[in-house]
Every structure is written in C-alpha cells, then in structure tokens.
Amino acid sequence: MTAEDFERQISTAVGTGFKGVNFYAWRSDICGPEGGLGGLLYYDRRKTPKFEEAKKAVAVVKELGSEIACSSKIRDGIAIFESEYARHKSDLTQKSILTSVNRAVYEDIYDQGFSPDYVDADHLLDNNLKIEFLFIADYSLLSEEEKEVVGLFAKDHYVFRYELGVGY
C-alpha cells in the first residue's frame, strides 16, 4: 500500500461514516518479516517511508473527521448496483473488469455533476436512498434473486444495463 493509498482508504472510511480505523501490528515473530507489502513499520519496528505520510493523514482525520462523518451526502437519485453474487461468481479477470467498469460509470456520472450511490439487492426495494436511476453492470452475472429485485424496482424506476465490453 502506498502512502497515497493509505490516505485514500482513511479518507474513504471517514467519509462513509466509519467510526474508527484500526491499525494492527504484523506478528513477525510468528510468520517472519512482511516483506515490504505495505505496513507503516518494518518487522524490526523501524518506520517505513509511509509512516510520516500516515501521520499527516491521521492528523487530518482528527481535525476534520467528525465534520466529514456527520455531514450529509447530496443524493441525486442515481445509483450503481453492487452485486455480491457477481463478485463471487466472477473469475479474477471478470472481477477486475467489473470493478473497472463500475468505476468508469461512476466517474462518467460524477463528471456530469451528479453524486451516484452504490446499492445492493438487500437495500434496493426499501429505497431509502431515493433512487430513480439504477445502473447495472453485466446483468447476466446477477443471481436470480437479484434479477427479481431489479425487475420489481424497474416497474417504477429507470434501469440502465451495461454489458462488460459493450457499453450502456
């Protein structure tokens, strides 16, 4: 994990309302050195180059965390469907493409001045997010239950399907 990744993950956690971030110490006495995979400390307790950047990110969270976590997100009634089933069913290549496509759709919507949400089947029908427009990547990867929920939702709302590699 790079220092930028660390900062992004911390910011995302706070921005989505997490109540805290947990740091853990790698047990090098059991498994040996981590091998530079990404911590803030090396196995011998020396600070990695990311340590100072992480301190800066944590300082920002301390200063602005409550304000960020307690603020309300502007909801534009647009969401991207997040399918746990599709993620688990997909092979690594499909999973990577699915993630990339969802990110690209999110960025397309965001670039138009909207703030899309993500929603799964368990939360779609109660529609607490007031979704009017739903985007779904690769409908064929959804479970039968998810397809049924999307079908019920589509009776009163707009649903846009996009297939991987084709577009929407």
PDB file of C-alpha atoms in Angstrom:
ATOM      1  CA  MET A   1       0.000   0.000   0.000  1.00  0.00           C
ATOM      2  CA  THR A   2       1.415   3.368  -0.970  1.00  0.00           C
ATOM      3  CA  ALA A   3       1.123   6.485   1.173  1.00  0.00           C
ATOM      4  CA  GLU A   4      -1.498   7.768  -1.282  1.00  0.00           C
ATOM      5  CA  ASP A   5      -3.466   4.515  -0.940  1.00  0.00           C
ATOM      6  CA  PHE A   6      -3.299   4.821   2.832  1.00  0.00           C
ATOM      7  CA  GLU A   7      -4.602   8.383   2.729  1.00  0.00           C
ATOM      8  CA  ARG A   8      -7.345   7.456   0.258  1.00  0.00           C
ATOM      9  CA  GLN A   9      -8.504   4.498   2.345  1.00  0.00           C
ATOM     10  CA  ILE A  10      -8.530   6.538   5.551  1.00  0.00           C
ATOM     11  CA  SER A  11     -10.440   9.368   3.840  1.00  0.00           C
ATOM     12  CA  THR A  12     -12.926   6.929   2.318  1.00  0.00           C
ATOM     13  CA  ALA A  13     -13.522   5.258   5.670  1.00  0.00           C
ATOM     14  CA  VAL A  14     -14.209   8.566   7.407  1.00  0.00           C
ATOM     15  CA  GLY A  15     -16.256   9.935   4.523  1.00  0.00           C
ATOM     16  CA  THR A  16     -18.537   6.925   4.536  1.00  0.00           C
ATOM     17  CA  GLY A  17     -19.196   7.173   8.253  1.00  0.00           C
ATOM     18  CA  PHE A  18     -16.842   4.621   9.773  1.00  0.00           C
ATOM     19  CA  LYS A  19     -16.481   5.160  13.498  1.00  0.00           C
ATOM     20  CA  GLY A  20     -12.765   4.401  13.521  1.00  0.00           C
ATOM     21  CA  VAL A  21      -9.794   2.893  11.752  1.00  0.00           C
ATOM     22  CA  ASN A  22      -7.877   0.010  13.255  1.00  0.00           C
ATOM     23  CA  PHE A  23      -4.156  -0.403  12.713  1.00  0.00           C
ATOM     24  CA  TYR A  24      -2.603  -3.734  13.545  1.00  0.00           C
ATOM     25  CA  ALA A  25       0.940  -4.892  14.156  1.00  0.00           C
ATOM     26  CA  TRP A  26       2.291  -7.652  11.944  1.00  0.00           C
ATOM     27  CA  ARG A  27       3.370 -10.613  14.070  1.00  0.00           C
ATOM     28  CA  SER A  28       6.824 -11.088  12.576  1.00  0.00           C
ATOM     29  CA  ASP A  29       7.798 -13.352  15.466  1.00  0.00           C
ATOM     30  CA  ILE A  30       5.316 -15.928  14.148  1.00  0.00           C
ATOM     31  CA  CYS A  31       5.408 -15.508  10.378  1.00  0.00           C
ATOM     32  CA  GLY A  32       8.646 -13.699   9.662  1.00  0.00           C
ATOM     33  CA  PRO A  33       9.048 -10.314   8.006  1.00  0.00           C
ATOM     34  CA  GLU A  34       6.169  -8.978   5.949  1.00  0.00           C
ATOM     35  CA  GLY A  35       8.469  -8.352   3.037  1.00  0.00           C
ATOM     36  CA  GLY A  36       7.581  -4.730   2.321  1.00  0.00           C
ATOM     37  CA  LEU A  37       3.983  -5.491   1.391  1.00  0.00           C
ATOM     38  CA  GLY A  38       2.703  -2.380   2.934  1.00  0.00           C
ATOM     39  CA  GLY A  39       2.768  -1.591   6.629  1.00  0.00           C
ATOM     40  CA  LEU A  40       3.796   1.533   8.482  1.00  0.00           C
ATOM     41  CA  LEU A  41       6.556  -0.251  10.374  1.00  0.00           C
ATOM     42  CA  TYR A  42       9.042  -2.857   9.260  1.00  0.00           C
ATOM     43  CA  TYR A  43       9.118  -6.141  11.165  1.00  0.00           C
ATOM     44  CA  ASP A  44      12.009  -4.829  13.270  1.00  0.00           C
ATOM     45  CA  ARG A  45       9.892  -1.756  14.278  1.00  0.00           C
ATOM     46  CA  ARG A  46      11.739   0.711  12.004  1.00  0.00           C
ATOM     47  CA  LYS A  47       9.411   3.226  10.347  1.00  0.00           C
ATOM     48  CA  THR A  48       8.663   2.740   6.660  1.00  0.00           C
ATOM     49  CA  PRO A  49       8.752   5.770   4.331  1.00  0.00           C
ATOM     50  CA  LYS A  50       4.936   5.825   4.588  1.00  0.00           C
ATOM     51  CA  PHE A  51       4.962   6.435   8.331  1.00  0.00           C
ATOM     52  CA  GLU A  52       5.197  10.263   8.186  1.00  0.00           C
ATOM     53  CA  GLU A  53       2.574  10.468   5.424  1.00  0.00           C
ATOM     54  CA  ALA A  54       0.273   8.287   7.513  1.00  0.00           C
ATOM     55  CA  LYS A  55       0.726  10.619  10.479  1.00  0.00           C
ATOM     56  CA  LYS A  56      -0.361  13.541   8.285  1.00  0.00           C
ATOM     57  CA  ALA A  57      -3.465  11.654   7.113  1.00  0.00           C
ATOM     58  CA  VAL A  58      -4.388  10.751  10.697  1.00  0.00           C
ATOM     59  CA  ALA A  59      -3.937  14.409  11.743  1.00  0.00           C
ATOM     60  CA  VAL A  60      -6.407  15.494   9.052  1.00  0.00           C
ATOM     61  CA  VAL A  61      -8.880  12.866  10.262  1.00  0.00           C
ATOM     62  CA  LYS A  62      -8.504  14.100  13.843  1.00  0.00           C
ATOM     63  CA  GLU A  63      -9.139  17.666  12.723  1.00  0.00           C
ATOM     64  CA  LEU A  64     -11.975  17.114  10.241  1.00  0.00           C
ATOM     65  CA  GLY A  65     -13.220  13.578  10.929  1.00  0.00           C
ATOM     66  CA  SER A  66     -16.343  14.457  12.906  1.00  0.00           C
ATOM     67  CA  GLU A  67     -17.368  17.139  10.435  1.00  0.00           C
ATOM     68  CA  ILE A  68     -16.893  14.769   7.495  1.00  0.00           C
ATOM     69  CA  ALA A  69     -18.551  11.762   9.139  1.00  0.00           C
ATOM     70  CA  CYS A  70     -21.534  13.772  10.369  1.00  0.00           C
ATOM     71  CA  SER A  71     -22.168  15.663   7.146  1.00  0.00           C
ATOM     72  CA  SER A  72     -24.959  14.668   4.792  1.00  0.00           C
ATOM     73  CA  LYS A  73     -24.232  13.444   1.299  1.00  0.00           C
ATOM     74  CA  ILE A  74     -26.111  15.123  -1.506  1.00  0.00           C
ATOM     75  CA  ARG A  75     -28.189  12.404  -3.108  1.00  0.00           C
ATOM     76  CA  ASP A  76     -29.117  12.757  -6.751  1.00  0.00           C
ATOM     77  CA  GLY A  77     -31.280   9.650  -7.067  1.00  0.00           C
ATOM     78  CA  ILE A  78     -28.676   7.787  -9.110  1.00  0.00           C
ATOM     79  CA  ALA A  79     -27.095   4.502  -8.050  1.00  0.00           C
ATOM     80  CA  ILE A  80     -24.852   1.759  -9.351  1.00  0.00           C
ATOM     81  CA  PHE A  81     -25.962  -1.764  -8.478  1.00  0.00           C
ATOM     82  CA  GLU A  82     -23.400  -3.681  -6.451  1.00  0.00           C
ATOM     83  CA  SER A  83     -23.808  -7.449  -6.736  1.00  0.00           C
ATOM     84  CA  GLU A  84     -22.058  -9.601  -4.146  1.00  0.00           C
ATOM     85  CA  TYR A  85     -23.111 -12.632  -6.167  1.00  0.00           C
ATOM     86  CA  ALA A  86     -21.484 -11.320  -9.350  1.00  0.00           C
ATOM     87  CA  ARG A  87     -18.296 -10.543  -7.482  1.00  0.00           C
ATOM     88  CA  HIS A  88     -18.125 -14.041  -6.011  1.00  0.00           C
ATOM     89  CA  LYS A  89     -19.234 -15.760  -9.224  1.00  0.00           C
ATOM     90  CA  SER A  90     -16.766 -13.918 -11.447  1.00  0.00           C
ATOM     91  CA  ASP A  91     -13.286 -15.122 -12.166  1.00  0.00           C
ATOM     92  CA  LEU A  92     -10.409 -12.727 -11.481  1.00  0.00           C
ATOM     93  CA  THR A  93     -10.484 -11.256 -14.975  1.00  0.00           C
ATOM     94  CA  GLN A  94     -14.253 -10.630 -14.879  1.00  0.00           C
ATOM     95  CA  LYS A  95     -13.985  -9.239 -11.349  1.00  0.00           C
ATOM     96  CA  SER A  96     -11.278  -6.803 -12.445  1.00  0.00           C
ATOM     97  CA  ILE A  97     -13.313  -5.747 -15.490  1.00  0.00           C
ATOM     98  CA  LEU A  98     -16.498  -5.426 -13.390  1.00  0.00           C
ATOM     99  CA  THR A  99     -14.713  -3.193 -10.886  1.00  0.00           C
ATOM    100  CA  SER A 100     -13.165  -1.093 -13.660  1.00  0.00           C
ATOM    101  CA  VAL A 101     -16.475  -0.711 -15.494  1.00  0.00           C
ATOM    102  CA  ASN A 102     -18.353   0.278 -12.330  1.00  0.00           C
ATOM    103  CA  ARG A 103     -15.633   2.818 -11.564  1.00  0.00           C
ATOM    104  CA  ALA A 104     -15.812   4.199 -15.117  1.00  0.00           C
ATOM    105  CA  VAL A 105     -19.610   4.512 -14.918  1.00  0.00           C
ATOM    106  CA  TYR A 106     -19.290   6.214 -11.521  1.00  0.00           C
ATOM    107  CA  GLU A 107     -16.775   8.669 -12.982  1.00  0.00           C
ATOM    108  CA  ASP A 108     -18.978   9.318 -16.042  1.00  0.00           C
ATOM    109  CA  ILE A 109     -21.931  10.142 -13.802  1.00  0.00           C
ATOM    110  CA  TYR A 110     -19.784  12.191 -11.416  1.00  0.00           C
ATOM    111  CA  ASP A 111     -18.258  14.143 -14.320  1.00  0.00           C
ATOM    112  CA  GLN A 112     -21.799  15.168 -15.317  1.00  0.00           C
ATOM    113  CA  GLY A 113     -22.190  16.832 -11.907  1.00  0.00           C
ATOM    114  CA  PHE A 114     -24.056  14.064 -10.082  1.00  0.00           C
ATOM    115  CA  SER A 115     -23.144  12.113  -6.966  1.00  0.00           C
ATOM    116  CA  PRO A 116     -24.053   8.447  -7.506  1.00  0.00           C
ATOM    117  CA  ASP A 117     -24.531   5.947  -4.705  1.00  0.00           C
ATOM    118  CA  TYR A 118     -23.936   2.208  -4.654  1.00  0.00           C
ATOM    119  CA  VAL A 119     -26.770  -0.106  -3.666  1.00  0.00           C
ATOM    120  CA  ASP A 120     -27.208  -3.857  -3.297  1.00  0.00           C
ATOM    121  CA  ALA A 121     -30.327  -6.009  -3.638  1.00  0.00           C
ATOM    122  CA  ASP A 122     -30.957  -6.008   0.112  1.00  0.00           C
ATOM    123  CA  HIS A 123     -31.404  -2.221   0.118  1.00  0.00           C
ATOM    124  CA  LEU A 124     -32.845  -1.543  -3.321  1.00  0.00           C
ATOM    125  CA  LEU A 125     -36.536  -2.112  -2.666  1.00  0.00           C
ATOM    126  CA  ASP A 126     -36.742  -0.121   0.578  1.00  0.00           C
ATOM    127  CA  ASN A 127     -35.125   2.670  -1.493  1.00  0.00           C
ATOM    128  CA  ASN A 128     -34.020   4.791   1.452  1.00  0.00           C
ATOM    129  CA  LEU A 129     -31.560   6.443  -0.943  1.00  0.00           C
ATOM    130  CA  LYS A 130     -34.475   7.675  -3.115  1.00  0.00           C
ATOM    131  CA  ILE A 131     -33.000   6.122  -6.254  1.00  0.00           C
ATOM    132  CA  GLU A 132     -34.713   6.922  -9.541  1.00  0.00           C
ATOM    133  CA  PHE A 133     -31.963   5.804 -11.954  1.00  0.00           C
ATOM    134  CA  LEU A 134     -30.122   2.494 -11.470  1.00  0.00           C
ATOM    135  CA  PHE A 135     -27.085   1.366 -13.475  1.00  0.00           C
ATOM    136  CA  ILE A 136     -26.259  -2.344 -13.606  1.00  0.00           C
ATOM    137  CA  ALA A 137     -23.079  -3.877 -14.973  1.00  0.00           C
ATOM    138  CA  ASP A 138     -23.403  -7.248 -16.704  1.00  0.00           C
ATOM    139  CA  TYR A 139     -26.926  -8.275 -15.804  1.00  0.00           C
ATOM    140  CA  SER A 140     -26.100 -11.873 -16.741  1.00  0.00           C
ATOM    141  CA  LEU A 141     -23.830 -12.162 -13.680  1.00  0.00           C
ATOM    142  CA  LEU A 142     -26.631 -11.364 -11.208  1.00  0.00           C
ATOM    143  CA  SER A 143     -28.298 -14.069  -9.133  1.00  0.00           C
ATOM    144  CA  GLU A 144     -31.914 -14.967  -9.859  1.00  0.00           C
ATOM    145  CA  GLU A 145     -32.941 -13.233  -6.606  1.00  0.00           C
ATOM    146  CA  GLU A 146     -31.087 -10.062  -7.607  1.00  0.00           C
ATOM    147  CA  LYS A 147     -32.709 -10.129 -11.048  1.00  0.00           C
ATOM    148  CA  GLU A 148     -36.118 -10.452  -9.387  1.00  0.00           C
ATOM    149  CA  VAL A 149     -35.422  -7.463  -7.100  1.00  0.00           C
ATOM    150  CA  VAL A 150     -34.196  -5.397 -10.058  1.00  0.00           C
ATOM    151  CA  GLY A 151     -37.326  -6.363 -12.015  1.00  0.00           C
ATOM    152  CA  LEU A 152     -39.583  -5.164  -9.203  1.00  0.00           C
ATOM    153  CA  PHE A 153     -37.588  -1.940  -8.915  1.00  0.00           C
ATOM    154  CA  ALA A 154     -37.762  -1.392 -12.692  1.00  0.00           C
ATOM    155  CA  LYS A 155     -41.567  -1.238 -12.621  1.00  0.00           C
ATOM    156  CA  ASP A 156     -41.435   2.284 -11.165  1.00  0.00           C
ATOM    157  CA  HIS A 157     -37.855   3.424 -11.865  1.00  0.00           C
ATOM    158  CA  TYR A 158     -35.336   3.696 -14.675  1.00  0.00           C
ATOM    159  CA  VAL A 159     -32.797   0.872 -15.007  1.00  0.00           C
ATOM    160  CA  PHE A 160     -29.789   1.058 -17.339  1.00  0.00           C
ATOM    161  CA  ARG A 161     -27.973  -2.167 -18.084  1.00  0.00           C
ATOM    162  CA  TYR A 162     -24.490  -2.211 -19.489  1.00  0.00           C
ATOM    163  CA  GLU A 163     -22.670  -5.323 -20.550  1.00  0.00           C
ATOM    164  CA  LEU A 164     -18.962  -5.719 -19.951  1.00  0.00           C
ATOM    165  CA  GLY A 165     -17.058  -4.737 -23.060  1.00  0.00           C
ATOM    166  CA  VAL A 166     -20.138  -3.316 -24.827  1.00  0.00           C
ATOM    167  CA  GLY A 167     -21.241  -0.156 -23.037  1.00  0.00           C
ATOM    168  CA  TYR A 168     -24.587   1.179 -21.796  1.00  0.00           C
TER     169      TYR A 168
END
